[in-house]
Amino acid sequence: MEKEAPLTAGYCAATGTYSSCHPPIAAATAESFPEYLFRRLLRFPTDLPAFVDASTGASLSFPDLRTLSLKAASALSALGLRRGHVALLLAPNSLHFPVISLGILSLGAVLSAANPLLTPAELADQAGDSEPFLVLTTAELAPKLISLTASRVVLIDHLLARIDDHGTWACPTPDDICRDDPALLFYSSGKTGRSKGVVSTHGNAIAAASFLEHWWRRDDGSVDVFGCVLPMFHMWGFSSFVLGTPAIGATAVLVPGRFSMDKLMAAMEQHGVTRLLAVPPIVVQMVKVAAGEPFATSKARLCLREVVSSGAPLQREHMARFRRCFPLVSLKQCYGLTETTGIVTTCNFPPLAHNGDDGVEFSNEHEPSSISIGRLVPSTEARIVDVESGEALPPGRVGELWIRGPSVMQGYLRREEATAAALVRSASELEQAGKWLRTGDLCYVDSRGLLHVVDRIKEMIKYKAYQVAPAELEDVLAAHPGIHDVAVAPYPDEEAGEIPVACVVRKPGSHTLQARDVMSFVQDKVAPYKKIRKVVFLDSIPRSPSGKISRAQLKSFLRTCTSTATGTEMHGAAEPQGNLHTGV
């Protein structure tokens, strides 16, 4: 059986490469993403909405999406936007976000999206790096752009007035757009420093949409209704709802404004949402409110069949609670980066048969079980590379994940050194083989070809000569009945170098939980070098909107902490940084 494992995992020992177990997708003939998409939009029923705004009931049909996008291109062309120019879009989710995005791409211009939550200084930094020809924004967000003097700021309402004008308009058809032209300029989250501009081409966008089209297409010809709460300025939301759902003729129900579980549930029930794309905090909130009487009543009326989470790992306990609350709803994870223009792994990708345990793999007796992020999407390859030696590793071994495929970025904008460090080619490979993207994530592939994320390379705790993954310990601690939230971070130690410290948020009613209880809970579940050495109790764990733990903020806070006389519990300084406060 052991001899068959590498073959089952899609692993080739001769090359050290894992291949997708799914048949490759035939390359599209389109040269630009709008060309790829607009052909499809003409096939769909005219009475079927492409987008619905749940807050107003307004909708946009597939033919209207195409027509309005081309009108937007005409209006933008009249403003001087041309092929190769960058257009920065600063706006929340709305029916107009995909229209303006596709209008920009139709001209051969480059779309760069920005988070409306960024400060004026952060927006100025991003604009200074991307050098946009135009900035498109709302009246509410325009004051944040007061310092942008090098770019013309256009209010979206004014642009829409041009689009709504029923006068003559010219349909721009730049024939010279090609697949290698830059299409998207999205910014990475900057986990290892300042955010970098990720350049994705039209070919990358087409490949990303093709993956989703094959993943989401149902054998019986039915089409899902998608719940859209993901921000379209983020690659997970953009690839799903601007590249993906329009390409398959699926309806996306937008739930704009500040996130509210009540608004989301009402929209899902009213519009018959069958698939929800989410981030871990949304999954956690769904579980929390499931115990309430009104929600329990409406839950039975939901059409929801699947929730797909990405952006950060879901802890096992949260997945288990979700399945108890929603036994008829499939919960899966997928994995992608800004640098991969969307997802590159997913669970339950057809044509493989569905397996209820497809996302959970129990490893050997010495390690806790791990939740999978699925298998490689078609036409995509991976390597697991030893961080120290650079050796390609077989199934079951942990190393850095490298990805190669048609959706991998062109590079970082004006960052030659960063691009060279991220995109590499093995010395033995031919030029046409393509470069590998170094993801910075520690992963392993199991015998079934399922990929598992262990942690970020730069977040590993170095305890003596051992490496300890914070995410593994967080997964163990999340199962404690008295712990509401938890994060593990390193703390300097003279003898060990670093020790693992658990930052714990107690559940209501668990005020008696002590540091020794937390430490003993972990002690028998992990190897000795992985044990929690100290504990600090907090009111909250700092997290990003996607649910990622803000480890830099935690590390900074822990440097202000001091130990008790027993040496097991730590207490924060009088003025803890950020929103961290020690528990009472």
Short mmCIF file of N, CA, C and O in Angstrom, two decimals, residues 47-134:
data_model
loop_
_atom_site.label_atom_id
_atom_site.label_comp_id
_atom_site.label_asym_id
_atom_site.label_seq_id
_atom_site.Cartn_x
_atom_site.Cartn_y
_atom_site.Cartn_z
N ASP A 47 -33.98 37.07 -18.66
CA ASP A 47 -34.73 37.37 -17.45
C ASP A 47 -34.04 36.87 -16.19
O ASP A 47 -34.57 36.99 -15.09
N LEU A 48 -32.84 36.31 -16.33
CA LEU A 48 -32.10 35.80 -15.17
C LEU A 48 -31.12 36.87 -14.70
O LEU A 48 -30.30 37.34 -15.49
N PRO A 49 -31.18 37.29 -13.43
CA PRO A 49 -30.26 38.34 -12.98
C PRO A 49 -28.85 37.82 -12.77
O PRO A 49 -28.65 36.73 -12.23
N ALA A 50 -27.88 38.59 -13.21
CA ALA A 50 -26.48 38.28 -12.91
C ALA A 50 -26.14 38.72 -11.50
O ALA A 50 -25.42 38.03 -10.77
N PHE A 51 -26.68 39.88 -11.10
CA PHE A 51 -26.45 40.42 -9.76
C PHE A 51 -27.76 40.96 -9.22
O PHE A 51 -28.56 41.54 -9.95
N VAL A 52 -27.96 40.76 -7.92
CA VAL A 52 -29.10 41.32 -7.22
C VAL A 52 -28.59 42.03 -5.98
O VAL A 52 -27.76 41.47 -5.23
N ASP A 53 -29.04 43.26 -5.75
CA ASP A 53 -28.70 43.99 -4.53
C ASP A 53 -29.78 43.67 -3.50
O ASP A 53 -30.93 44.09 -3.63
N ALA A 54 -29.42 42.90 -2.47
CA ALA A 54 -30.41 42.47 -1.48
C ALA A 54 -30.96 43.63 -0.68
O ALA A 54 -32.08 43.54 -0.15
N SER A 55 -30.24 44.73 -0.59
CA SER A 55 -30.69 45.85 0.23
C SER A 55 -31.75 46.69 -0.48
O SER A 55 -32.59 47.32 0.17
N THR A 56 -31.73 46.71 -1.81
CA THR A 56 -32.68 47.54 -2.57
C THR A 56 -33.59 46.73 -3.48
O THR A 56 -34.62 47.24 -3.94
N GLY A 57 -33.20 45.50 -3.78
CA GLY A 57 -33.97 44.70 -4.74
C GLY A 57 -33.60 44.96 -6.18
O GLY A 57 -34.10 44.28 -7.08
N ALA A 58 -32.74 45.94 -6.43
CA ALA A 58 -32.31 46.23 -7.80
C ALA A 58 -31.51 45.06 -8.35
O ALA A 58 -30.82 44.35 -7.60
N SER A 59 -31.56 44.86 -9.66
CA SER A 59 -30.85 43.74 -10.26
C SER A 59 -30.24 44.15 -11.59
O SER A 59 -30.55 45.20 -12.15
N LEU A 60 -29.37 43.29 -12.08
CA LEU A 60 -28.66 43.52 -13.33
C LEU A 60 -28.65 42.21 -14.10
O LEU A 60 -28.14 41.20 -13.61
N SER A 61 -29.23 42.19 -15.30
CA SER A 61 -29.28 40.97 -16.10
C SER A 61 -27.93 40.74 -16.79
O SER A 61 -27.08 41.64 -16.84
N PHE A 62 -27.75 39.57 -17.36
CA PHE A 62 -26.50 39.28 -18.07
C PHE A 62 -26.33 40.14 -19.32
O PHE A 62 -25.23 40.68 -19.54
N PRO A 63 -27.37 40.32 -20.14
CA PRO A 63 -27.20 41.23 -21.28
C PRO A 63 -26.88 42.66 -20.83
O PRO A 63 -26.06 43.35 -21.46
N ASP A 64 -27.53 43.10 -19.74
CA ASP A 64 -27.26 44.46 -19.24
C ASP A 64 -25.84 44.58 -18.71
O ASP A 64 -25.20 45.64 -18.86
N LEU A 65 -25.33 43.52 -18.11
CA LEU A 65 -23.95 43.54 -17.61
C LEU A 65 -22.99 43.78 -18.77
O LEU A 65 -22.07 44.60 -18.66
N ARG A 66 -23.22 43.10 -19.88
CA ARG A 66 -22.36 43.28 -21.05
C ARG A 66 -22.51 44.69 -21.63
O ARG A 66 -21.52 45.40 -21.87
N THR A 67 -23.76 45.12 -21.83
CA THR A 67 -24.01 46.43 -22.46
C THR A 67 -23.47 47.56 -21.60
O THR A 67 -22.80 48.48 -22.10
N LEU A 68 -23.77 47.52 -20.30
CA LEU A 68 -23.32 48.60 -19.42
C LEU A 68 -21.80 48.61 -19.27
O LEU A 68 -21.19 49.68 -19.13
N SER A 69 -21.17 47.44 -19.30
CA SER A 69 -19.71 47.38 -19.21
C SER A 69 -19.08 48.04 -20.43
O SER A 69 -18.09 48.80 -20.31
N LEU A 70 -19.65 47.80 -21.60
CA LEU A 70 -19.12 48.43 -22.82
C LEU A 70 -19.41 49.92 -22.84
O LEU A 70 -18.59 50.72 -23.33
N LYS A 71 -20.56 50.32 -22.30
CA LYS A 71 -20.84 51.76 -22.18
C LYS A 71 -19.87 52.41 -21.21
O LYS A 71 -19.41 53.55 -21.43
N ALA A 72 -19.55 51.70 -20.12
CA ALA A 72 -18.57 52.24 -19.16
C ALA A 72 -17.22 52.39 -19.83
O ALA A 72 -16.50 53.38 -19.61
N ALA A 73 -16.85 51.41 -20.67
CA ALA A 73 -15.59 51.51 -21.41
C ALA A 73 -15.59 52.74 -22.30
O ALA A 73 -14.59 53.46 -22.39
N SER A 74 -16.72 53.00 -22.96
CA SER A 74 -16.82 54.18 -23.84
C SER A 74 -16.68 55.46 -23.03
O SER A 74 -15.97 56.40 -23.44
N ALA A 75 -17.33 55.51 -21.86
CA ALA A 75 -17.25 56.70 -21.01
C ALA A 75 -15.83 56.90 -20.49
O ALA A 75 -15.33 58.03 -20.41
N LEU A 76 -15.17 55.81 -20.11
CA LEU A 76 -13.80 55.90 -19.61
C LEU A 76 -12.84 56.29 -20.72
O LEU A 76 -11.88 57.04 -20.50
N SER A 77 -13.11 55.80 -21.91
CA SER A 77 -12.28 56.17 -23.06
C SER A 77 -12.39 57.66 -23.34
O SER A 77 -11.40 58.34 -23.68
N ALA A 78 -13.60 58.21 -23.17
CA ALA A 78 -13.80 59.65 -23.38
C ALA A 78 -13.03 60.48 -22.36
O ALA A 78 -12.69 61.64 -22.61
N LEU A 79 -12.74 59.86 -21.20
CA LEU A 79 -11.95 60.53 -20.16
C LEU A 79 -10.45 60.38 -20.40
O LEU A 79 -9.63 60.87 -19.62
N GLY A 80 -10.09 59.67 -21.47
CA GLY A 80 -8.68 59.53 -21.83
C GLY A 80 -8.04 58.23 -21.41
O GLY A 80 -6.84 58.03 -21.64
N LEU A 81 -8.78 57.30 -20.78
CA LEU A 81 -8.19 56.05 -20.34
C LEU A 81 -7.85 55.18 -21.56
O LEU A 81 -8.68 54.99 -22.44
N ARG A 82 -6.64 54.65 -21.57
CA ARG A 82 -6.17 53.89 -22.71
C ARG A 82 -5.48 52.59 -22.25
O ARG A 82 -5.25 52.38 -21.07
N ARG A 83 -5.19 51.76 -23.24
CA ARG A 83 -4.49 50.50 -22.97
C ARG A 83 -3.19 50.77 -22.21
O ARG A 83 -2.41 51.65 -22.56
N GLY A 84 -2.99 50.00 -21.14
CA GLY A 84 -1.78 50.14 -20.33
C GLY A 84 -1.90 51.11 -19.19
O GLY A 84 -1.10 51.07 -18.25
N HIS A 85 -2.90 52.03 -19.24
CA HIS A 85 -3.13 52.92 -18.10
C HIS A 85 -3.65 52.13 -16.90
O HIS A 85 -4.35 51.13 -17.06
N VAL A 86 -3.35 52.61 -15.70
CA VAL A 86 -3.91 52.02 -14.48
C VAL A 86 -5.09 52.85 -14.04
O VAL A 86 -5.03 54.09 -14.00
N ALA A 87 -6.19 52.17 -13.72
CA ALA A 87 -7.37 52.83 -13.15
C ALA A 87 -7.61 52.25 -11.77
O ALA A 87 -7.77 51.04 -11.61
N LEU A 88 -7.59 53.12 -10.77
CA LEU A 88 -7.78 52.70 -9.38
C LEU A 88 -9.26 52.82 -9.02
O LEU A 88 -9.86 53.89 -9.18
N LEU A 89 -9.83 51.73 -8.54
CA LEU A 89 -11.24 51.70 -8.15
C LEU A 89 -11.32 51.58 -6.62
O LEU A 89 -10.90 50.58 -6.05
N LEU A 90 -11.85 52.62 -6.00
CA LEU A 90 -12.02 52.65 -4.54
C LEU A 90 -13.52 52.70 -4.27
O LEU A 90 -14.13 53.77 -4.34
N ALA A 91 -14.11 51.56 -3.97
CA ALA A 91 -15.57 51.51 -3.81
C ALA A 91 -15.96 50.24 -3.07
O ALA A 91 -15.27 49.22 -3.16
N PRO A 92 -17.08 50.29 -2.36
CA PRO A 92 -17.62 49.08 -1.74
C PRO A 92 -18.35 48.24 -2.78
O PRO A 92 -18.50 48.65 -3.94
N ASN A 93 -18.79 47.05 -2.36
CA ASN A 93 -19.58 46.20 -3.26
C ASN A 93 -20.85 46.91 -3.72
O ASN A 93 -21.54 47.55 -2.92
N SER A 94 -21.15 46.79 -5.00
CA SER A 94 -22.39 47.32 -5.55
C SER A 94 -22.61 46.68 -6.90
O SER A 94 -21.73 45.99 -7.44
N LEU A 95 -23.78 46.93 -7.50
CA LEU A 95 -24.04 46.43 -8.85
C LEU A 95 -23.09 47.03 -9.86
O LEU A 95 -22.86 46.46 -10.93
N HIS A 96 -22.53 48.21 -9.54
CA HIS A 96 -21.69 48.92 -10.50
C HIS A 96 -20.22 48.48 -10.45
O HIS A 96 -19.46 48.79 -11.36
N PHE A 97 -19.83 47.77 -9.38
CA PHE A 97 -18.43 47.37 -9.26
C PHE A 97 -18.00 46.49 -10.44
O PHE A 97 -16.97 46.76 -11.09
N PRO A 98 -18.74 45.41 -10.76
CA PRO A 98 -18.33 44.60 -11.92
C PRO A 98 -18.46 45.34 -13.24
O PRO A 98 -17.65 45.12 -14.16
N VAL A 99 -19.43 46.24 -13.36
CA VAL A 99 -19.61 47.01 -14.60
C VAL A 99 -18.38 47.87 -14.86
O VAL A 99 -17.82 47.87 -15.97
N ILE A 100 -17.95 48.62 -13.86
CA ILE A 100 -16.79 49.50 -14.03
C ILE A 100 -15.52 48.68 -14.24
O ILE A 100 -14.67 49.02 -15.07
N SER A 101 -15.38 47.58 -13.49
CA SER A 101 -14.20 46.73 -13.62
C SER A 101 -14.07 46.19 -15.04
O SER A 101 -13.00 46.25 -15.66
N LEU A 102 -15.17 45.67 -15.59
CA LEU A 102 -15.14 45.11 -16.94
C LEU A 102 -14.97 46.21 -17.98
O LEU A 102 -14.34 45.98 -19.02
N GLY A 103 -15.48 47.40 -17.70
CA GLY A 103 -15.26 48.52 -18.60
C GLY A 103 -13.79 48.88 -18.70
O GLY A 103 -13.26 49.13 -19.80
N ILE A 104 -13.11 48.89 -17.57
CA ILE A 104 -11.67 49.19 -17.55
C ILE A 104 -10.91 48.13 -18.34
O ILE A 104 -10.05 48.45 -19.18
N LEU A 105 -11.22 46.86 -18.08
CA LEU A 105 -10.51 45.77 -18.74
C LEU A 105 -10.78 45.74 -20.25
O LEU A 105 -9.92 45.34 -21.04
N SER A 106 -11.97 46.19 -20.65
CA SER A 106 -12.32 46.20 -22.08
C SER A 106 -11.46 47.14 -22.88
O SER A 106 -11.29 46.97 -24.10
N LEU A 107 -10.90 48.15 -22.23
CA LEU A 107 -10.03 49.12 -22.91
C LEU A 107 -8.57 48.65 -22.96
O LEU A 107 -7.74 49.32 -23.56
N GLY A 108 -8.29 47.53 -22.29
CA GLY A 108 -6.89 47.12 -22.18
C GLY A 108 -6.17 47.87 -21.08
O GLY A 108 -4.95 47.75 -20.94
N ALA A 109 -6.94 48.63 -20.28
CA ALA A 109 -6.35 49.30 -19.11
C ALA A 109 -6.23 48.30 -17.97
O ALA A 109 -6.79 47.20 -18.01
N VAL A 110 -5.51 48.68 -16.93
CA VAL A 110 -5.24 47.80 -15.79
C VAL A 110 -6.09 48.23 -14.61
O VAL A 110 -6.05 49.39 -14.20
N LEU A 111 -6.85 47.29 -14.07
CA LEU A 111 -7.69 47.58 -12.91
C LEU A 111 -6.92 47.35 -11.63
O LEU A 111 -6.36 46.28 -11.40
N SER A 112 -6.88 48.37 -10.78
CA SER A 112 -6.31 48.25 -9.45
C SER A 112 -7.40 48.61 -8.44
O SER A 112 -8.02 49.67 -8.54
N ALA A 113 -7.68 47.71 -7.52
CA ALA A 113 -8.73 47.94 -6.53
C ALA A 113 -8.11 48.23 -5.18
O ALA A 113 -7.02 47.73 -4.85
N ALA A 114 -8.80 49.04 -4.37
CA ALA A 114 -8.30 49.40 -3.05
C ALA A 114 -9.38 49.20 -2.01
O ALA A 114 -10.57 49.35 -2.28
N ASN A 115 -8.95 48.88 -0.82
CA ASN A 115 -9.84 48.66 0.32
C ASN A 115 -10.35 50.01 0.83
O ASN A 115 -9.55 50.88 1.20
N PRO A 116 -11.67 50.22 0.88
CA PRO A 116 -12.19 51.50 1.39
C PRO A 116 -11.82 51.79 2.84
O PRO A 116 -11.92 52.93 3.28
N LEU A 117 -11.38 50.78 3.58
CA LEU A 117 -11.00 50.98 4.98
C LEU A 117 -9.58 51.55 5.13
O LEU A 117 -9.19 51.93 6.23
N LEU A 118 -8.83 51.60 4.04
CA LEU A 118 -7.47 52.15 4.13
C LEU A 118 -7.52 53.62 4.53
O LEU A 118 -8.45 54.34 4.21
N THR A 119 -6.49 54.04 5.24
CA THR A 119 -6.38 55.44 5.63
C THR A 119 -5.95 56.28 4.43
O THR A 119 -5.44 55.74 3.43
N PRO A 120 -6.13 57.60 4.49
CA PRO A 120 -5.64 58.45 3.39
C PRO A 120 -4.16 58.25 3.10
O PRO A 120 -3.75 58.25 1.92
N ALA A 121 -3.36 58.05 4.15
CA ALA A 121 -1.92 57.84 3.94
C ALA A 121 -1.66 56.52 3.23
O ALA A 121 -0.80 56.43 2.34
N GLU A 122 -2.39 55.48 3.62
CA GLU A 122 -2.22 54.18 2.97
C GLU A 122 -2.67 54.22 1.51
O GLU A 122 -2.03 53.62 0.64
N LEU A 123 -3.76 54.92 1.24
CA LEU A 123 -4.22 55.06 -0.14
C LEU A 123 -3.22 55.85 -0.97
O LEU A 123 -2.98 55.55 -2.14
N ALA A 124 -2.63 56.87 -0.34
CA ALA A 124 -1.62 57.66 -1.05
C ALA A 124 -0.41 56.80 -1.40
O ALA A 124 0.16 56.92 -2.49
N ASP A 125 -0.02 55.91 -0.47
CA ASP A 125 1.10 55.00 -0.74
C ASP A 125 0.79 54.07 -1.90
O ASP A 125 1.62 53.85 -2.79
N GLN A 126 -0.44 53.51 -1.89
CA GLN A 126 -0.81 52.59 -2.96
C GLN A 126 -0.88 53.31 -4.30
O GLN A 126 -0.41 52.80 -5.32
N ALA A 127 -1.45 54.50 -4.31
CA ALA A 127 -1.54 55.28 -5.54
C ALA A 127 -0.15 55.70 -6.01
O ALA A 127 0.13 55.75 -7.21
N GLY A 128 0.73 56.02 -5.06
CA GLY A 128 2.09 56.38 -5.42
C GLY A 128 2.83 55.23 -6.08
O GLY A 128 3.68 55.45 -6.95
N ASP A 129 2.49 54.02 -5.67
CA ASP A 129 3.14 52.85 -6.25
C ASP A 129 2.53 52.48 -7.60
O ASP A 129 3.24 52.17 -8.56
N SER A 130 1.21 52.54 -7.71
CA SER A 130 0.54 52.11 -8.94
C SER A 130 0.45 53.21 -10.00
O SER A 130 0.24 52.91 -11.18
N GLU A 131 0.55 54.47 -9.59
CA GLU A 131 0.50 55.62 -10.50
C GLU A 131 -0.73 55.57 -11.41
O GLU A 131 -0.61 55.50 -12.64
N PRO A 132 -1.93 55.60 -10.85
CA PRO A 132 -3.14 55.50 -11.68
C PRO A 132 -3.37 56.73 -12.53
O PRO A 132 -3.13 57.86 -12.10
N PHE A 133 -3.87 56.51 -13.74
CA PHE A 133 -4.28 57.60 -14.61
C PHE A 133 -5.59 58.20 -14.12
O PHE A 133 -5.78 59.42 -14.16
N LEU A 134 -6.49 57.33 -13.66
CA LEU A 134 -7.78 57.74 -13.11
C LEU A 134 -8.01 57.05 -11.79
O LEU A 134 -7.56 55.92 -11.57
#
